[in-house]
């Protein structure tokens, strides 16, 4: 079953460009994400990775080229429309409602699908009360999936960093997406937290039948979890392939040994190039 899914592209970038004046942040990028894949998008700082996520999710319009999702062109659509179509994302910097409870952070993500209108909410009628109870139960069930059920009454900003990341991913999945874009989910994590994150990503990919595209600077996470990897530098694709292929590619090594690379990535690729 998985083999058949993997032959079907769910997200495609075709000669995608995004320019800011004379800066070519993304230039003629081609990328094919097959259904149910778990792929990586890597590159030194400033190589255009997050800009690609911003174009895919409607924060930026493409300067040129196309974004095709599930057979439809979505370039330039509003972010909420793209989310409703089935693309969700997380951000480099965790974006939660920090002063709300863990439970309410997930409940809010469910509200666009609550099933009642403004009049019901104003009147607090029977329909409103029933749908709110159902929404709460659904959010509680969801928190169990992420092992956050015992934290549901806590204020989100008081959670440990790793649990805040899990909560952000849970909120993204509450919209029932087909594609999940993760922007540096392991940033700031210690090795144990990063290992737990890798296990979580594998788990949710299977449980929710997701396709995942991952930006990450922790090379051990990317190389350990991603089936295929696309490497960018200065807004362009310089390599693509399996972890074993890209980590020995001379263009990748040169890019990561340059001034834009972090020290952990440099060390990792030096070791693999031996």
mmCIF file of C-alpha atoms in Angstrom:
data_model
loop_
_atom_site.group_PDB
_atom_site.id
_atom_site.type_symbol
_atom_site.label_atom_id
_atom_site.label_comp_id
_atom_site.label_asym_id
_atom_site.label_seq_id
_atom_site.Cartn_x
_atom_site.Cartn_y
_atom_site.Cartn_z
ATOM 1 C CA UNK A 1 0.000 0.000 0.000
ATOM 2 C CA UNK A 2 2.769 2.425 0.947
ATOM 3 C CA UNK A 3 4.605 1.709 -2.298
ATOM 4 C CA UNK A 4 1.568 2.736 -4.351
ATOM 5 C CA UNK A 5 1.159 5.928 -2.339
ATOM 6 C CA UNK A 6 4.791 6.867 -2.782
ATOM 7 C CA UNK A 7 4.361 6.940 -6.569
ATOM 8 C CA UNK A 8 1.763 9.714 -6.335
ATOM 9 C CA UNK A 9 3.024 13.315 -6.000
ATOM 10 C CA UNK A 10 0.970 15.265 -3.476
ATOM 11 C CA UNK A 11 3.050 18.464 -3.534
ATOM 12 C CA UNK A 12 5.148 19.825 -6.389
ATOM 13 C CA UNK A 13 7.222 22.951 -6.851
ATOM 14 C CA UNK A 14 7.831 23.781 -10.494
ATOM 15 C CA UNK A 15 10.566 26.328 -11.252
ATOM 16 C CA UNK A 16 9.513 28.168 -8.105
ATOM 17 C CA UNK A 17 10.979 31.639 -7.612
ATOM 18 C CA UNK A 18 10.584 34.184 -4.848
ATOM 19 C CA UNK A 19 12.515 37.428 -5.176
ATOM 20 C CA UNK A 20 12.741 40.395 -2.818
ATOM 21 C CA UNK A 21 13.885 43.225 -5.036
ATOM 22 C CA UNK A 22 17.250 42.082 -6.384
ATOM 23 C CA UNK A 23 17.563 39.261 -3.854
ATOM 24 C CA UNK A 24 16.771 35.849 -5.320
ATOM 25 C CA UNK A 25 15.724 34.133 -2.093
ATOM 26 C CA UNK A 26 14.389 31.153 -4.076
ATOM 27 C CA UNK A 27 15.336 30.617 -7.718
ATOM 28 C CA UNK A 28 13.818 28.001 -10.044
ATOM 29 C CA UNK A 29 13.383 25.313 -7.412
ATOM 30 C CA UNK A 30 11.861 21.997 -8.476
ATOM 31 C CA UNK A 31 10.680 19.644 -5.753
ATOM 32 C CA UNK A 32 8.377 16.618 -5.786
ATOM 33 C CA UNK A 33 6.910 15.327 -2.539
ATOM 34 C CA UNK A 34 5.295 11.934 -2.924
ATOM 35 C CA UNK A 35 2.292 10.921 -0.854
ATOM 36 C CA UNK A 36 3.200 9.511 2.562
ATOM 37 C CA UNK A 37 6.871 10.495 2.152
ATOM 38 C CA UNK A 38 9.060 11.832 4.949
ATOM 39 C CA UNK A 39 11.539 14.107 3.226
ATOM 40 C CA UNK A 40 14.039 16.737 4.291
ATOM 41 C CA UNK A 41 14.916 20.218 3.044
ATOM 42 C CA UNK A 42 18.309 21.379 4.280
ATOM 43 C CA UNK A 43 20.926 24.014 3.614
ATOM 44 C CA UNK A 44 23.022 26.673 5.345
ATOM 45 C CA UNK A 45 21.376 29.682 6.972
ATOM 46 C CA UNK A 46 19.828 31.994 4.389
ATOM 47 C CA UNK A 47 19.614 29.361 1.669
ATOM 48 C CA UNK A 48 15.857 29.869 1.116
ATOM 49 C CA UNK A 49 14.325 26.956 3.021
ATOM 50 C CA UNK A 50 11.848 28.861 5.185
ATOM 51 C CA UNK A 51 10.998 31.118 2.242
ATOM 52 C CA UNK A 52 9.866 27.994 0.393
ATOM 53 C CA UNK A 53 7.617 27.059 3.328
ATOM 54 C CA UNK A 54 6.232 30.605 3.345
ATOM 55 C CA UNK A 55 5.400 30.397 -0.362
ATOM 56 C CA UNK A 56 3.813 26.949 -0.036
ATOM 57 C CA UNK A 57 1.595 28.122 2.841
ATOM 58 C CA UNK A 58 0.555 31.409 1.235
ATOM 59 C CA UNK A 59 2.512 33.855 3.395
ATOM 60 C CA UNK A 60 4.401 34.930 0.267
ATOM 61 C CA UNK A 61 3.206 34.835 -3.325
ATOM 62 C CA UNK A 62 5.525 33.201 -5.866
ATOM 63 C CA UNK A 63 7.435 35.616 -8.052
ATOM 64 C CA UNK A 64 7.364 32.931 -10.740
ATOM 65 C CA UNK A 65 6.743 29.216 -11.027
ATOM 66 C CA UNK A 66 4.041 27.022 -9.552
ATOM 67 C CA UNK A 67 3.048 25.321 -6.323
ATOM 68 C CA UNK A 68 0.843 22.292 -7.060
ATOM 69 C CA UNK A 69 -0.966 20.589 -4.189
ATOM 70 C CA UNK A 70 -3.072 17.507 -4.807
ATOM 71 C CA UNK A 71 -3.303 18.420 -8.492
ATOM 72 C CA UNK A 72 -4.314 22.064 -7.920
ATOM 73 C CA UNK A 73 -2.279 25.241 -8.293
ATOM 74 C CA UNK A 74 -2.240 27.016 -4.915
ATOM 75 C CA UNK A 75 0.367 29.752 -5.422
ATOM 76 C CA UNK A 76 -0.968 33.071 -4.126
ATOM 77 C CA UNK A 77 -3.957 31.659 -2.230
ATOM 78 C CA UNK A 78 -4.627 32.930 1.285
ATOM 79 C CA UNK A 79 -2.967 30.951 4.097
ATOM 80 C CA UNK A 80 -6.285 29.941 5.677
ATOM 81 C CA UNK A 81 -7.490 28.537 2.338
ATOM 82 C CA UNK A 82 -4.308 26.504 1.915
ATOM 83 C CA UNK A 83 -4.656 25.209 5.469
ATOM 84 C CA UNK A 84 -8.257 24.173 4.845
ATOM 85 C CA UNK A 85 -7.148 22.364 1.676
ATOM 86 C CA UNK A 86 -4.798 20.217 3.747
ATOM 87 C CA UNK A 87 -1.388 21.808 4.391
ATOM 88 C CA UNK A 88 -0.310 22.608 7.957
ATOM 89 C CA UNK A 89 2.995 23.827 9.343
ATOM 90 C CA UNK A 90 5.030 24.637 12.411
ATOM 91 C CA UNK A 91 7.509 27.494 12.750
ATOM 92 C CA UNK A 92 11.153 27.973 13.734
ATOM 93 C CA UNK A 93 10.024 29.892 16.794
ATOM 94 C CA UNK A 94 7.275 28.074 18.672
ATOM 95 C CA UNK A 95 3.907 29.751 18.099
ATOM 96 C CA UNK A 96 1.405 28.895 20.796
ATOM 97 C CA UNK A 97 -1.101 30.887 22.808
ATOM 98 C CA UNK A 98 1.328 31.080 25.733
ATOM 99 C CA UNK A 99 -1.142 32.223 28.387
ATOM 100 C CA UNK A 100 -3.827 29.659 27.556
ATOM 101 C CA UNK A 101 -3.940 26.096 28.808
ATOM 102 C CA UNK A 102 -2.597 23.172 26.838
ATOM 103 C CA UNK A 103 -6.165 21.977 26.265
ATOM 104 C CA UNK A 104 -7.374 25.361 25.021
ATOM 105 C CA UNK A 105 -4.466 25.596 22.572
ATOM 106 C CA UNK A 106 -5.741 22.446 20.857
ATOM 107 C CA UNK A 107 -9.428 23.391 21.234
ATOM 108 C CA UNK A 108 -8.783 26.634 19.369
ATOM 109 C CA UNK A 109 -7.250 24.714 16.490
ATOM 110 C CA UNK A 110 -10.453 22.658 16.244
ATOM 111 C CA UNK A 111 -12.857 25.619 16.328
ATOM 112 C CA UNK A 112 -13.048 26.191 12.548
ATOM 113 C CA UNK A 113 -14.633 22.722 12.421
ATOM 114 C CA UNK A 114 -16.802 23.113 15.547
ATOM 115 C CA UNK A 115 -20.123 22.822 13.697
ATOM 116 C CA UNK A 116 -21.982 25.801 15.170
ATOM 117 C CA UNK A 117 -22.478 29.402 14.118
ATOM 118 C CA UNK A 118 -22.208 32.859 15.652
ATOM 119 C CA UNK A 119 -25.820 32.872 16.855
ATOM 120 C CA UNK A 120 -25.300 29.562 18.657
ATOM 121 C CA UNK A 121 -22.208 30.957 20.373
ATOM 122 C CA UNK A 122 -23.956 34.162 21.446
ATOM 123 C CA UNK A 123 -27.023 32.346 22.775
ATOM 124 C CA UNK A 124 -25.086 29.458 24.347
ATOM 125 C CA UNK A 125 -27.903 27.202 23.188
ATOM 126 C CA UNK A 126 -28.094 23.423 23.264
ATOM 127 C CA UNK A 127 -26.266 23.028 19.965
ATOM 128 C CA UNK A 128 -23.400 25.203 21.185
ATOM 129 C CA UNK A 129 -23.054 23.327 24.468
ATOM 130 C CA UNK A 130 -23.142 19.923 22.760
ATOM 131 C CA UNK A 131 -20.565 20.872 20.128
ATOM 132 C CA UNK A 132 -18.291 22.409 22.764
ATOM 133 C CA UNK A 133 -18.399 19.200 24.795
ATOM 134 C CA UNK A 134 -17.587 17.163 21.695
ATOM 135 C CA UNK A 135 -14.761 19.533 20.801
ATOM 136 C CA UNK A 136 -13.277 19.256 24.299
ATOM 137 C CA UNK A 137 -13.456 15.461 24.231
ATOM 138 C CA UNK A 138 -11.806 15.405 20.812
ATOM 139 C CA UNK A 139 -9.005 17.698 22.003
ATOM 140 C CA UNK A 140 -8.452 15.531 25.092
ATOM 141 C CA UNK A 141 -8.229 12.411 22.949
ATOM 142 C CA UNK A 142 -5.715 14.188 20.743
ATOM 143 C CA UNK A 143 -3.563 15.177 23.706
ATOM 144 C CA UNK A 144 -3.332 11.514 24.685
ATOM 145 C CA UNK A 145 -1.720 10.764 21.331
ATOM 146 C CA UNK A 146 1.045 13.240 22.202
ATOM 147 C CA UNK A 147 1.351 12.155 25.850
ATOM 148 C CA UNK A 148 0.147 15.567 26.991
ATOM 149 C CA UNK A 149 -3.104 14.483 28.641
ATOM 150 C CA UNK A 150 -1.683 15.039 32.134
ATOM 151 C CA UNK A 151 -0.640 18.561 31.144
ATOM 152 C CA UNK A 152 -3.987 19.732 29.750
ATOM 153 C CA UNK A 153 -4.704 22.201 32.582
ATOM 154 C CA UNK A 154 -1.215 23.728 32.559
ATOM 155 C CA UNK A 155 -0.457 27.088 30.972
ATOM 156 C CA UNK A 156 1.336 26.460 27.681
ATOM 157 C CA UNK A 157 4.295 28.760 28.386
ATOM 158 C CA UNK A 158 5.103 26.761 31.529
ATOM 159 C CA UNK A 159 5.696 23.514 29.643
ATOM 160 C CA UNK A 160 9.260 22.264 29.121
ATOM 161 C CA UNK A 161 10.624 23.170 25.697
ATOM 162 C CA UNK A 162 10.247 19.690 24.209
ATOM 163 C CA UNK A 163 6.600 19.495 25.297
ATOM 164 C CA UNK A 164 5.891 22.920 23.805
ATOM 165 C CA UNK A 165 7.175 21.564 20.496
ATOM 166 C CA UNK A 166 4.885 18.545 20.807
ATOM 167 C CA UNK A 167 1.953 20.832 21.557
ATOM 168 C CA UNK A 168 2.705 22.952 18.486
ATOM 169 C CA UNK A 169 2.742 19.839 16.303
ATOM 170 C CA UNK A 170 -0.523 18.685 17.911
ATOM 171 C CA UNK A 171 -2.146 22.042 17.092
ATOM 172 C CA UNK A 172 -0.975 21.792 13.488
ATOM 173 C CA UNK A 173 -2.447 18.301 13.145
ATOM 174 C CA UNK A 174 -5.806 19.331 14.610
ATOM 175 C CA UNK A 175 -6.743 20.707 11.181
ATOM 176 C CA UNK A 176 -6.444 17.158 9.771
ATOM 177 C CA UNK A 177 -3.839 17.989 7.104
ATOM 178 C CA UNK A 178 -2.526 15.796 4.329
ATOM 179 C CA UNK A 179 0.874 17.492 4.351
ATOM 180 C CA UNK A 180 2.770 18.665 7.432
ATOM 181 C CA UNK A 181 5.655 21.129 7.080
ATOM 182 C CA UNK A 182 8.003 21.135 10.076
ATOM 183 C CA UNK A 183 10.380 24.097 10.298
ATOM 184 C CA UNK A 184 13.347 23.202 12.536
ATOM 185 C CA UNK A 185 11.357 21.172 15.082
ATOM 186 C CA UNK A 186 14.527 20.012 16.876
ATOM 187 C CA UNK A 187 15.915 23.530 17.337
ATOM 188 C CA UNK A 188 17.079 23.992 20.915
ATOM 189 C CA UNK A 189 16.579 20.347 21.849
ATOM 190 C CA UNK A 190 19.110 18.200 23.648
ATOM 191 C CA UNK A 191 20.031 14.793 22.140
ATOM 192 C CA UNK A 192 17.404 12.886 24.138
ATOM 193 C CA UNK A 193 14.655 15.326 23.168
ATOM 194 C CA UNK A 194 15.749 15.145 19.519
ATOM 195 C CA UNK A 195 15.600 11.336 19.605
ATOM 196 C CA UNK A 196 12.091 11.468 21.093
ATOM 197 C CA UNK A 197 11.092 13.935 18.385
ATOM 198 C CA UNK A 198 12.299 11.578 15.646
ATOM 199 C CA UNK A 199 10.196 8.785 17.120
ATOM 200 C CA UNK A 200 7.185 11.113 17.342
ATOM 201 C CA UNK A 201 7.485 12.181 13.697
ATOM 202 C CA UNK A 202 7.653 8.568 12.552
ATOM 203 C CA UNK A 203 4.633 7.742 14.717
ATOM 204 C CA UNK A 204 2.377 10.582 13.571
ATOM 205 C CA UNK A 205 3.308 10.029 9.912
ATOM 206 C CA UNK A 206 1.841 6.534 10.164
ATOM 207 C CA UNK A 207 -1.063 7.236 12.517
ATOM 208 C CA UNK A 208 -2.389 10.242 10.604
ATOM 209 C CA UNK A 209 -1.375 9.068 7.108
ATOM 210 C CA UNK A 210 0.753 12.177 6.691
ATOM 211 C CA UNK A 211 3.225 13.402 4.145
ATOM 212 C CA UNK A 212 6.019 15.290 5.927
ATOM 213 C CA UNK A 213 8.560 17.829 4.689
ATOM 214 C CA UNK A 214 11.133 18.751 7.307
ATOM 215 C CA UNK A 215 13.586 21.634 7.615
ATOM 216 C CA UNK A 216 16.235 20.904 10.215
ATOM 217 C CA UNK A 217 19.772 21.984 11.087
ATOM 218 C CA UNK A 218 20.531 19.021 13.332
ATOM 219 C CA UNK A 219 22.100 16.810 10.691
ATOM 220 C CA UNK A 220 21.774 13.630 12.740
ATOM 221 C CA UNK A 221 18.006 14.165 12.887
ATOM 222 C CA UNK A 222 17.705 14.787 9.149
ATOM 223 C CA UNK A 223 19.976 11.942 8.131
ATOM 224 C CA UNK A 224 18.359 9.571 10.592
ATOM 225 C CA UNK A 225 14.732 10.167 9.688
ATOM 226 C CA UNK A 226 14.356 11.435 6.105
ATOM 227 C CA UNK A 227 13.915 9.110 3.129
ATOM 228 C CA UNK A 228 14.982 11.716 0.573
ATOM 229 C CA UNK A 229 16.722 15.026 1.094
ATOM 230 C CA UNK A 230 16.866 18.191 -1.016
ATOM 231 C CA UNK A 231 19.821 20.493 -0.335
ATOM 232 C CA UNK A 232 19.744 24.234 -1.036
ATOM 233 C CA UNK A 233 22.351 26.970 -1.137
ATOM 234 C CA UNK A 234 21.861 30.608 -2.118
ATOM 235 C CA UNK A 235 18.242 29.964 -3.101
ATOM 236 C CA UNK A 236 18.934 27.072 -5.466
ATOM 237 C CA UNK A 237 18.901 23.287 -5.242
ATOM 238 C CA UNK A 238 22.454 21.932 -5.253
ATOM 239 C CA UNK A 239 21.774 18.260 -4.514
ATOM 240 C CA UNK A 240 19.031 15.750 -3.841
ATOM 241 C CA UNK A 241 18.927 12.081 -2.948
ATOM 242 C CA UNK A 242 19.099 9.728 0.003
ATOM 243 C CA UNK A 243 20.946 10.622 3.196
ATOM 244 C CA UNK A 244 23.908 8.514 2.114
ATOM 245 C CA UNK A 245 24.053 10.231 -1.275
ATOM 246 C CA UNK A 246 23.800 13.854 -0.151
ATOM 247 C CA UNK A 247 26.152 13.621 2.821
ATOM 248 C CA UNK A 248 28.997 12.619 0.485
ATOM 249 C CA UNK A 249 28.123 15.085 -2.283
ATOM 250 C CA UNK A 250 31.010 17.512 -2.771
ATOM 251 C CA UNK A 251 28.666 20.471 -3.364
ATOM 252 C CA UNK A 252 26.869 19.761 -0.085
ATOM 253 C CA UNK A 253 30.138 19.461 1.816
ATOM 254 C CA UNK A 254 31.403 22.744 0.340
ATOM 255 C CA UNK A 255 28.154 24.533 1.225
ATOM 256 C CA UNK A 256 28.141 23.269 4.794
ATOM 257 C CA UNK A 257 31.824 23.989 5.362
ATOM 258 C CA UNK A 258 31.281 27.597 4.318
ATOM 259 C CA UNK A 259 30.535 30.591 6.576
ATOM 260 C CA UNK A 260 26.772 29.959 6.676
ATOM 261 C CA UNK A 261 27.054 26.516 8.236
ATOM 262 C CA UNK A 262 26.677 25.718 11.922
ATOM 263 C CA UNK A 263 29.483 23.917 13.740
ATOM 264 C CA UNK A 264 27.542 20.685 14.360
ATOM 265 C CA UNK A 265 26.777 20.331 10.652
ATOM 266 C CA UNK A 266 30.411 20.967 9.774
ATOM 267 C CA UNK A 267 31.578 18.318 12.215
ATOM 268 C CA UNK A 268 28.978 15.805 11.040
ATOM 269 C CA UNK A 269 29.848 16.118 7.359
ATOM 270 C CA UNK A 270 33.577 16.045 8.020
ATOM 271 C CA UNK A 271 33.109 12.743 9.829
ATOM 272 C CA UNK A 272 30.976 11.281 7.024
ATOM 273 C CA UNK A 273 33.382 12.411 4.323
ATOM 274 C CA UNK A 274 36.285 10.451 5.837
#
